[in-house]
Amino acid sequence: MAIGGYSRTFELLLKMGLDKEDIATFSSLNLSQNFITETHRKKVVYVKKINYVTSVIKGSTFSSKNLDLNIADAFEESMMIYKNAERTLVIDKRRVVWNKPSIVVLDDQSLNLQYDGHRFLYQSEIGFVQIRNRNADPTIIVNELGDVEEADRMMFALYQKGLVAEEEILNALTKLQATVFRQVDQEWFMKPTEYKSIVGSHDLANAMKDIKELGIYQLTSNKKIGRENARWIVIPNVAFEFTGFEYKDETDIFEEELRTEEQQEEALASQQEQLLQSILSIEIPLNIKKGFVGSDMQHSPSETLQSFLDDVDNIEAEKVGGIELLSGATTEQEYKHIKKYQLAYFIDGTFKNNERSDNNYMGGRRLISIDIDNVEYTREELEEKLEGQGLFGLIYPTAKYYFDRSNRWRIILMADCEMNKEEYKNVVTGVAKMLELEIDEVSKKVAQLMGYPLAVSDVSTIIGTMVNVEQFRPAKRKTMSNVVDFSNSSKSLLTFNHAQARLLAEVLDHGVPEGSRNETYRQVYMYLKDTLDNPEMEKWHDEATELIEKTKAQAILDGLPEKEVEVIYR
């Protein structure tokens, strides 16, 4: 076991029935020859650490001490080596097998092994002991443990941060309950000085506000109650029902975390399902034809992607039979003939006289089609590309896949508004570039037919957002006389007269306080990313790249987890 924060561990071992001769005392578990000799046939190895408080941070008005968990981790690693170690030693000129102690105790009077919910990394056979009263009488501890039933497995209790004794909290609550007199509904109000005076300790008064079971809080601004005006301390009735902390073993903690994670999963799934349905239910004008020969089409003015998917298997079974035809084809000529005359095709939008051509296009196009014909991709690689950009999309194999199992795919995305001919070309080009996909020029035609899926079971649905058309529209340059030409400017991005630039400077100078870090770093990154995406800002591109890395590092220094930083800077 590892024990921390207690001054009388050796006495405790003796009170538990050991003799001094049963205990070998060392400062580490290094398996030296002296260690082997001294521990042979002993009952306990007592590893005594001294002054292992680690980093100390000092400011003008505060100082804090932090535990370096390397101590606990190093003990765990050396314990694993010790557990499996086999040695021999010479006694009376005879070589004998080392009979090592089966109990190992790491003792550090300054060590809080429950710091930040720390757990050993590799195993659960090592126990934690953290004693609140460092001078507690060993006899009392032994007596308290006397009636505790032996457990059939190792159990851990996760202590509250702050390590405020329950007795102190209960005593303070008793005094508060006897004193409070201003009540509004189910809450009692005290002036801050009244509250601290009754509790009797500045530290305890603050600690009690941090204990979620109590629900005690302070108003953020003054409020008038009767004739009195103060920034009140609010004590809910439920605080006086507190009877002590509920300590949880590993199983309880795991099950609680599992329930929380399950709720988060369900909430995210519900949110994603709503997003998906909002896209699948968008009404679009849809045209269908068999074979790509000719320009005439069957027009339906109001369809959805959901109805499109619902019809896939029926069209294949009743009208096309494409999978059977393609899988039975034996030559390239036969494959092309089936594509030309037998398969189903579709295109959204409205065309004059229901005749497909660029000149007849009248609007209504929302679907963006990208065919992957020239480069081999797996389905998983394409799914990752869409997921990486957060885009909705349907991915399914083209006819070539059913003919010779080639990795040929079609991606269908949804635009957030209707597109004209020029916009469609720009959007297809831009999306393909964004997804790092090579496409041919024919994919950019607004009147280009798309092959229908042949089996709904072969369609992957990626949940995400619609494609933003605006970002692919050419920027309209203003040539007003008062536009400043900054192409020769030597200013830094940090000194631009811009809200996000000022925010950037503040981040690098002082960091970001807790509560606004995610949004602040997101704004700063958007500013730097916009700079990189603007060809006119080319001379600042190197600085923007460097500042992105600096702000990433600052975000981690501020305490944001690395995974969160990756999401912000994605």
XYZ file of C-alpha atoms in Angstrom:
570
model
C 0.000 0.000 0.000
C 0.912 3.670 -0.279
C 0.127 5.900 2.691
C 0.280 9.682 2.729
C -0.180 12.590 5.086
C 0.386 10.656 8.337
C 3.171 11.148 10.897
C 2.847 7.907 12.880
C 2.877 5.131 10.275
C 5.645 3.112 11.955
C 3.741 3.199 15.258
C 0.601 2.071 13.431
C 2.401 -0.968 12.017
C 3.493 -1.920 15.534
C -0.060 -1.466 16.884
C -1.289 -3.812 14.171
C 0.787 -6.613 15.715
C 4.235 -6.394 14.123
C 7.533 -6.378 15.979
C 10.321 -4.002 15.057
C 12.327 -7.024 13.915
C 9.589 -7.843 11.370
C 10.110 -4.526 9.550
C 12.936 -3.627 7.144
C 13.163 0.137 6.559
C 14.536 1.537 3.283
C 14.198 4.701 1.207
C 13.485 2.858 -2.075
C 12.790 -0.550 -3.589
C 16.128 -0.748 -5.401
C 17.078 -4.432 -5.356
C 20.672 -4.063 -4.168
C 22.486 -6.917 -2.457
C 22.178 -5.088 0.874
C 18.411 -4.725 0.291
C 18.098 -8.481 -0.468
C 20.045 -9.422 2.651
C 18.252 -7.049 5.029
C 14.741 -7.942 3.835
C 15.212 -11.732 3.817
C 12.479 -13.398 5.943
C 11.085 -10.037 7.095
C 7.335 -9.452 7.033
C 7.257 -5.818 5.845
C 9.382 -3.544 3.675
C 8.771 -0.016 4.974
C 9.740 2.519 2.260
C 10.019 5.869 4.000
C 10.031 8.972 1.799
C 10.961 12.353 3.221
C 9.872 15.831 2.060
C 8.385 14.763 -1.219
C 6.231 17.837 -1.766
C 7.195 18.812 -5.297
C 6.687 22.000 -7.294
C 6.026 25.222 -5.408
C 4.485 28.171 -7.297
C 4.821 31.570 -5.646
C 3.147 34.833 -6.582
C 3.011 38.241 -4.959
C -0.099 37.318 -2.968
C -0.149 33.524 -2.939
C 1.852 30.327 -3.003
C 0.737 26.805 -3.900
C 2.318 23.385 -3.610
C 1.632 20.675 -6.160
C 2.125 16.929 -5.974
C 4.318 15.360 -8.623
C 2.558 12.093 -9.391
C 5.855 10.705 -10.699
C 6.461 9.664 -7.081
C 3.420 7.408 -7.020
C 4.032 6.184 -10.563
C 7.680 5.392 -9.847
C 6.623 3.443 -6.747
C 4.143 1.481 -8.840
C 6.749 0.569 -11.447
C 9.326 -0.475 -8.830
C 6.584 -2.440 -7.019
C 5.813 -4.376 -10.195
C 9.503 -5.264 -10.523
C 9.695 -6.207 -6.837
C 6.610 -8.415 -7.058
C 8.107 -10.656 -9.732
C 11.755 -10.457 -8.679
C 13.579 -13.670 -7.681
C 17.028 -13.564 -6.054
C 19.410 -15.714 -4.057
C 21.753 -14.786 -1.217
C 24.512 -16.500 0.793
C 23.800 -17.369 4.458
C 26.349 -19.363 6.465
C 28.201 -20.134 3.233
C 25.064 -21.611 1.712
C 23.171 -20.089 -1.218
C 19.469 -19.818 -0.411
C 16.398 -18.425 -2.164
C 15.407 -14.915 -1.091
C 12.282 -15.065 1.091
C 10.978 -11.541 0.484
C 8.356 -9.646 2.540
C 4.836 -9.928 1.166
C 3.853 -6.485 2.481
C 5.343 -3.271 1.090
C 4.398 0.147 2.473
C 5.324 3.460 0.827
C 5.084 6.151 3.493
C 5.330 9.861 2.742
C 4.066 12.267 5.372
C 3.686 15.100 2.855
C 2.150 13.053 0.050
C -1.540 13.244 -0.901
C -2.033 10.197 -3.097
C -5.686 11.043 -3.700
C -4.633 14.253 -5.492
C -6.868 14.934 -8.495
C -8.388 11.452 -8.310
C -5.050 9.839 -9.189
C -4.999 6.111 -9.783
C -2.057 3.821 -10.419
C -1.657 3.207 -14.118
C -1.117 -0.502 -14.472
C -2.766 -2.444 -11.674
C -5.279 -2.308 -8.860
C -3.427 -4.449 -6.333
C -1.784 -1.445 -4.682
C -3.892 0.277 -2.025
C -4.130 3.956 -1.102
C -4.324 5.199 2.473
C -4.822 8.914 3.059
C -5.322 9.979 6.677
C -6.986 13.329 7.353
C -5.476 13.808 10.808
C -1.727 13.339 10.448
C -1.302 12.784 14.204
C -4.256 10.430 14.727
C -3.686 7.933 17.552
C -2.726 4.534 16.029
C -4.728 2.753 18.744
C -7.908 4.575 17.708
C -7.308 3.687 14.048
C -6.805 0.002 14.876
C -9.951 -0.022 17.036
C -11.997 1.620 14.289
C -10.830 -0.979 11.786
C -11.575 -3.857 14.174
C -15.248 -4.119 13.277
C -14.785 -3.531 9.540
C -15.590 -6.643 7.525
C -12.717 -7.850 5.361
C -13.263 -7.110 1.662
C -12.887 -9.807 -0.984
C -11.256 -7.350 -3.386
C -9.333 -4.084 -3.389
C -11.572 -1.005 -2.998
C -10.799 2.694 -3.355
C -12.527 5.696 -1.821
C -12.191 8.970 -3.738
C -11.835 11.831 -1.271
C -13.262 15.299 -1.774
C -10.934 18.048 -2.900
C -10.041 20.525 -0.195
C -9.925 17.799 2.460
C -12.277 19.709 4.793
C -13.255 17.493 7.719
C -16.906 16.494 7.797
C -17.063 17.357 11.513
C -16.077 20.951 10.773
C -18.749 21.260 8.076
C -21.478 19.739 10.244
C -20.563 21.996 13.182
C -20.607 25.072 10.942
C -24.008 24.097 9.512
C -25.421 23.654 13.013
C -24.249 27.148 13.978
C -25.613 28.647 10.740
C -29.002 26.988 11.157
C -29.303 28.437 14.653
C -28.425 31.942 13.412
C -30.026 32.588 10.012
C -33.163 34.744 10.078
C -33.670 36.191 6.559
C -35.659 33.681 4.483
C -36.987 34.016 0.956
C -38.860 30.937 -0.254
C -36.570 27.936 0.392
C -33.345 29.945 0.782
C -31.672 31.819 3.649
C -29.655 34.996 3.132
C -26.627 36.161 5.144
C -24.230 39.034 4.713
C -20.714 37.787 3.790
C -19.199 39.006 7.089
C -22.018 37.381 9.102
C -21.479 34.100 7.295
C -17.695 34.054 7.841
C -18.023 35.132 11.464
C -20.416 32.290 12.287
C -18.475 29.643 10.353
C -15.371 30.793 12.195
C -12.780 30.337 9.463
C -12.126 32.126 6.203
C -10.853 28.900 4.558
C -13.792 26.816 5.773
C -16.284 29.486 4.651
C -14.831 29.417 1.122
C -14.519 25.624 1.085
C -18.200 25.192 1.968
C -19.186 27.293 -1.051
C -17.272 24.826 -3.250
C -19.052 21.729 -1.899
C -21.774 20.925 -4.433
C -23.770 18.852 -1.914
C -24.433 22.031 0.099
C -25.401 24.353 -2.751
C -24.177 27.470 -0.913
C -23.327 30.368 -3.230
C -22.807 34.124 -3.288
C -24.754 36.542 -5.496
C -22.716 38.169 -8.266
C -24.202 41.611 -7.499
C -25.974 43.394 -4.668
C -29.629 42.725 -3.891
C -31.976 44.528 -1.523
C -33.895 42.464 1.043
C -36.157 44.604 3.174
C -34.067 47.645 4.065
C -30.726 45.867 3.738
C -28.521 45.857 0.661
C -25.692 43.309 0.231
C -24.055 40.792 -2.062
C -25.667 37.999 -0.088
C -24.454 34.520 0.754
C -27.385 32.209 -0.139
C -27.916 29.009 1.865
C -30.610 26.651 0.525
C -32.643 24.538 2.950
C -31.076 21.412 1.476
C -27.677 22.436 2.918
C -28.950 21.700 6.431
C -29.810 18.134 5.378
C -26.139 17.332 4.763
C -24.994 14.356 6.878
C -21.582 13.668 5.366
C -19.820 12.837 2.116
C -20.703 9.732 0.188
C -17.453 7.947 -0.582
C -17.482 5.758 -3.652
C -15.444 2.699 -4.489
C -14.064 2.020 -7.959
C -17.192 0.149 -9.099
C -19.518 2.990 -8.020
C -17.360 5.591 -9.744
C -17.156 3.501 -12.927
C -20.936 2.951 -13.030
C -21.612 6.649 -12.392
C -19.218 7.685 -15.168
C -20.802 5.080 -17.440
C -24.284 6.497 -16.807
C -23.064 10.031 -17.491
C -21.332 8.913 -20.683
C -24.480 7.049 -21.762
C -26.585 10.178 -21.251
C -24.089 12.221 -23.260
C -24.136 9.601 -26.027
C -27.935 9.660 -26.153
C -28.025 13.470 -26.222
C -25.447 13.587 -29.039
C -27.251 10.843 -30.979
C -30.530 12.752 -30.677
C -28.869 15.976 -31.796
C -27.203 14.243 -34.760
C -30.453 12.520 -35.737
C -32.251 15.883 -35.771
C -29.502 17.343 -37.947
C -29.715 14.380 -40.330
C -33.499 14.509 -40.605
C -33.431 18.256 -41.234
C -31.384 17.543 -44.394
C -33.119 14.340 -45.518
C -36.511 16.106 -45.338
C -35.592 19.075 -47.583
C -37.864 19.121 -50.643
C -36.129 19.273 -54.028
C -37.328 18.946 -57.656
C -36.039 15.549 -58.846
C -35.737 14.090 -62.351
C -35.247 10.392 -63.199
C -34.484 8.537 -66.431
C -33.379 5.064 -67.545
C -30.084 5.145 -69.421
C -28.236 8.366 -70.162
C -29.117 8.490 -73.855
C -31.400 11.391 -74.768
C -32.409 14.495 -72.834
C -36.010 13.725 -71.819
C -36.664 13.018 -68.107
C -39.495 12.173 -65.713
C -39.951 15.166 -63.414
C -41.216 15.169 -59.822
C -41.522 18.712 -58.417
C -41.233 17.779 -54.747
C -39.066 14.909 -53.481
C -36.702 14.511 -50.524
C -33.465 12.607 -50.028
C -35.406 10.350 -47.655
C -37.909 9.421 -50.388
C -34.948 9.082 -52.799
C -33.344 6.490 -50.488
C -36.665 4.755 -49.842
C -37.094 4.136 -53.610
C -33.609 2.713 -54.301
C -34.353 -0.985 -53.733
C -37.760 -0.810 -55.473
C -36.269 0.798 -58.588
C -33.504 -1.807 -58.669
C -35.900 -4.749 -58.160
C -38.755 -3.657 -60.444
C -37.169 -1.552 -63.218
C -33.390 -2.004 -63.462
C -31.880 -5.259 -62.146
C -28.525 -3.543 -62.466
C -26.560 -5.600 -59.930
C -27.389 -8.880 -61.715
C -26.638 -7.400 -65.148
C -23.327 -5.808 -64.109
C -22.031 -8.762 -62.100
C -22.846 -11.064 -65.051
C -21.137 -8.880 -67.674
C -17.920 -10.367 -69.047
C -16.551 -7.612 -71.306
C -15.958 -3.861 -71.087
C -18.247 -3.390 -74.099
C -21.108 -5.204 -72.351
C -20.522 -3.145 -69.169
C -20.710 0.145 -71.125
C -23.865 -0.980 -72.924
C -25.592 -1.725 -69.592
C -24.565 1.700 -68.235
C -25.806 3.430 -71.371
C -29.243 1.855 -71.651
C -30.220 -0.130 -68.537
C -29.274 1.752 -65.363
C -31.267 4.467 -63.578
C -30.024 8.054 -63.426
C -31.198 11.160 -61.613
C -30.584 14.891 -61.379
C -32.230 17.531 -59.214
C -33.387 20.957 -60.362
C -35.898 22.265 -62.884
C -35.246 22.116 -66.635
C -37.322 23.701 -69.405
C -39.739 21.172 -70.985
C -38.133 18.493 -68.743
C -35.251 18.290 -71.214
C -31.810 18.087 -69.679
C -29.172 20.555 -70.930
C -27.165 23.406 -69.463
C -29.145 25.892 -71.528
C -32.478 24.505 -70.285
C -31.529 24.702 -66.597
C -33.962 26.981 -64.739
C -32.747 26.583 -61.120
C -33.539 24.506 -58.041
C -30.311 22.510 -57.927
C -29.226 21.650 -54.337
C -27.407 18.311 -54.660
C -23.654 18.294 -55.271
C -22.308 15.181 -57.003
C -18.671 14.133 -57.012
C -17.578 10.969 -58.850
C -14.346 9.278 -57.740
C -13.205 7.531 -60.941
C -9.477 8.133 -61.304
C -8.024 7.471 -57.843
C -8.467 4.387 -55.641
C -10.033 5.222 -52.258
C -11.596 2.930 -49.704
C -15.059 3.761 -48.439
C -13.553 4.453 -44.993
C -11.106 7.017 -46.408
C -13.924 8.960 -48.074
C -16.059 8.797 -44.934
C -13.143 10.244 -42.934
C -12.770 13.108 -45.429
C -16.400 14.141 -44.958
C -16.245 13.661 -41.187
C -13.075 15.746 -41.056
C -14.925 18.685 -42.648
C -18.125 18.055 -40.657
C -20.176 17.644 -43.864
C -23.315 15.621 -44.539
C -22.978 13.198 -47.432
C -24.121 9.982 -49.074
C -21.379 7.668 -50.351
C -22.153 4.680 -52.556
C -20.370 2.558 -55.196
C -20.806 3.345 -58.912
C -21.679 0.761 -61.551
C -17.987 -0.076 -62.062
C -17.835 -1.581 -58.560
C -20.540 -4.152 -59.388
C -18.839 -5.013 -62.710
C -15.272 -5.701 -61.542
C -15.176 -4.686 -57.830
C -13.195 -1.510 -58.562
C -13.160 1.105 -55.800
C -15.281 3.640 -57.681
C -17.544 5.889 -55.640
C -20.102 8.668 -55.848
C -20.497 11.315 -53.132
C -23.751 13.279 -52.858
C -23.797 16.407 -50.656
C -26.494 18.990 -49.964
C -25.989 22.727 -50.552
C -27.562 25.214 -48.142
C -29.296 27.062 -51.003
C -30.121 26.705 -54.693
C -27.265 27.230 -57.175
C -27.098 28.724 -60.649
C -24.777 27.262 -63.316
C -21.721 29.288 -62.350
C -22.254 28.726 -58.639
C -22.635 24.981 -59.137
C -19.324 24.803 -60.983
C -17.567 26.849 -58.269
C -19.089 24.793 -55.433
C -18.160 21.413 -56.978
C -14.639 22.668 -57.652
C -14.304 24.117 -54.141
C -15.705 21.086 -52.329
C -13.454 18.716 -54.269
C -10.467 20.872 -53.345
C -11.564 21.030 -49.708
C -11.848 17.220 -49.596
C -8.572 16.858 -51.557
C -10.232 14.872 -54.353
C -9.418 14.880 -58.070
C -12.449 15.233 -60.365
C -12.943 15.642 -64.117
C -14.494 18.669 -65.778
C -17.751 16.868 -66.638
C -18.630 16.701 -62.914
C -18.842 20.494 -62.876
C -21.717 20.640 -65.408
C -25.026 21.639 -63.864
C -26.893 19.246 -66.210
C -24.697 16.193 -65.548
C -26.690 13.043 -64.729
C -25.796 10.958 -61.672
C -26.114 7.204 -61.415
C -28.775 5.976 -58.986
C -27.580 3.786 -56.084
C -28.177 0.109 -56.821
C -28.681 -1.058 -53.202
C -29.643 1.071 -50.211
C -27.544 -1.240 -48.006
C -24.468 -0.052 -49.935
C -25.126 3.633 -49.143
C -23.116 5.235 -46.302
C -24.797 8.195 -44.621
C -22.385 10.661 -43.006
C -24.040 13.046 -40.555
C -22.932 16.661 -40.772
C -23.875 20.062 -42.111
C -24.827 21.285 -45.564
C -22.257 22.868 -47.890
C -22.117 26.635 -47.499
C -22.481 28.062 -51.022
C -21.478 31.586 -50.021
C -17.894 30.592 -49.227
C -17.356 29.549 -52.875
C -18.803 32.688 -54.456
C -16.110 34.981 -55.925
C -15.456 37.971 -53.691
C -16.735 41.248 -55.085
C -13.900 43.741 -54.841
C -14.748 47.299 -53.852
C -12.787 50.017 -55.656
C -13.880 52.971 -53.559
C -11.498 55.921 -53.356
C -11.066 55.652 -49.589
C -9.883 51.988 -49.563
C -6.412 51.805 -47.981
C -3.713 49.883 -49.848
C -1.860 47.943 -47.126
C 0.191 45.732 -49.459
C 3.355 47.551 -48.393
C 2.509 47.668 -44.686
C 5.106 46.441 -42.184
C 2.602 46.059 -39.314
C 2.343 42.854 -37.319
C -0.935 40.936 -37.115
C -0.817 41.738 -33.405
C -1.087 45.488 -34.034
C -3.934 45.627 -36.561
C -6.887 47.813 -35.499
C -9.185 44.819 -35.285
C -11.102 43.257 -32.364
C -9.653 39.795 -32.936
C -6.147 41.205 -33.294
C -6.509 42.899 -29.907
C -7.793 39.619 -28.506
C -4.742 37.840 -29.940
C -2.359 40.259 -28.251
C -4.191 39.854 -24.935
C -3.970 36.047 -25.188
C -0.211 36.046 -25.742
C 0.424 38.649 -23.025
C -1.815 37.371 -20.243
C -3.492 34.090 -21.275
C -7.260 33.618 -20.931
C -9.215 33.262 -17.652
C -11.267 30.134 -17.053
C -14.797 30.276 -18.434
C -14.036 32.002 -21.743
C -11.063 30.020 -23.057
C -12.764 27.926 -25.731
C -14.533 30.838 -27.429
C -11.542 33.196 -27.115
C -9.092 30.739 -28.672
C -11.648 29.925 -31.365
C -11.941 33.638 -32.296
C -8.168 34.046 -32.358
C -7.735 30.975 -34.560
C -10.429 32.175 -36.979
C -8.587 35.497 -37.328
C -5.293 33.744 -38.120
C -6.961 31.179 -40.414
C -8.741 33.940 -42.355
C -5.355 35.590 -42.815
C -3.881 32.374 -44.228
C -6.857 31.916 -46.571
C -6.578 35.440 -48.000
C -4.114 35.726 -50.933
C -3.935 39.495 -50.388
C -2.478 38.842 -46.916
C 0.333 36.646 -48.245
C 3.090 38.665 -46.581
C 1.512 37.841 -43.178
C 1.103 34.104 -43.842
C 4.357 33.102 -42.127
C 3.504 35.188 -39.057
C -0.012 33.731 -38.936
C 1.380 30.170 -39.046
C 3.820 30.960 -36.234
C 1.109 32.638 -34.114
C -1.200 29.630 -34.496
C 1.455 27.415 -32.890
C 2.116 29.990 -30.139
C -1.562 30.317 -29.243
C -1.947 26.522 -29.235
C 0.875 26.304 -26.695
C -0.687 29.117 -24.619
C -4.063 27.331 -24.629
C -2.445 24.220 -23.149
C -0.587 26.361 -20.581
C -3.944 27.909 -19.613
C -5.223 24.442 -18.771
C -7.218 23.396 -21.833
C -6.866 19.635 -22.519
C -4.901 18.797 -25.664
C -7.926 17.080 -27.248
C -10.000 20.253 -26.787
C -7.227 22.343 -28.345
C -7.160 19.956 -31.335
C -10.906 20.471 -31.829
C -10.632 24.274 -31.576
C -7.764 24.359 -34.096
C -9.222 21.726 -36.426
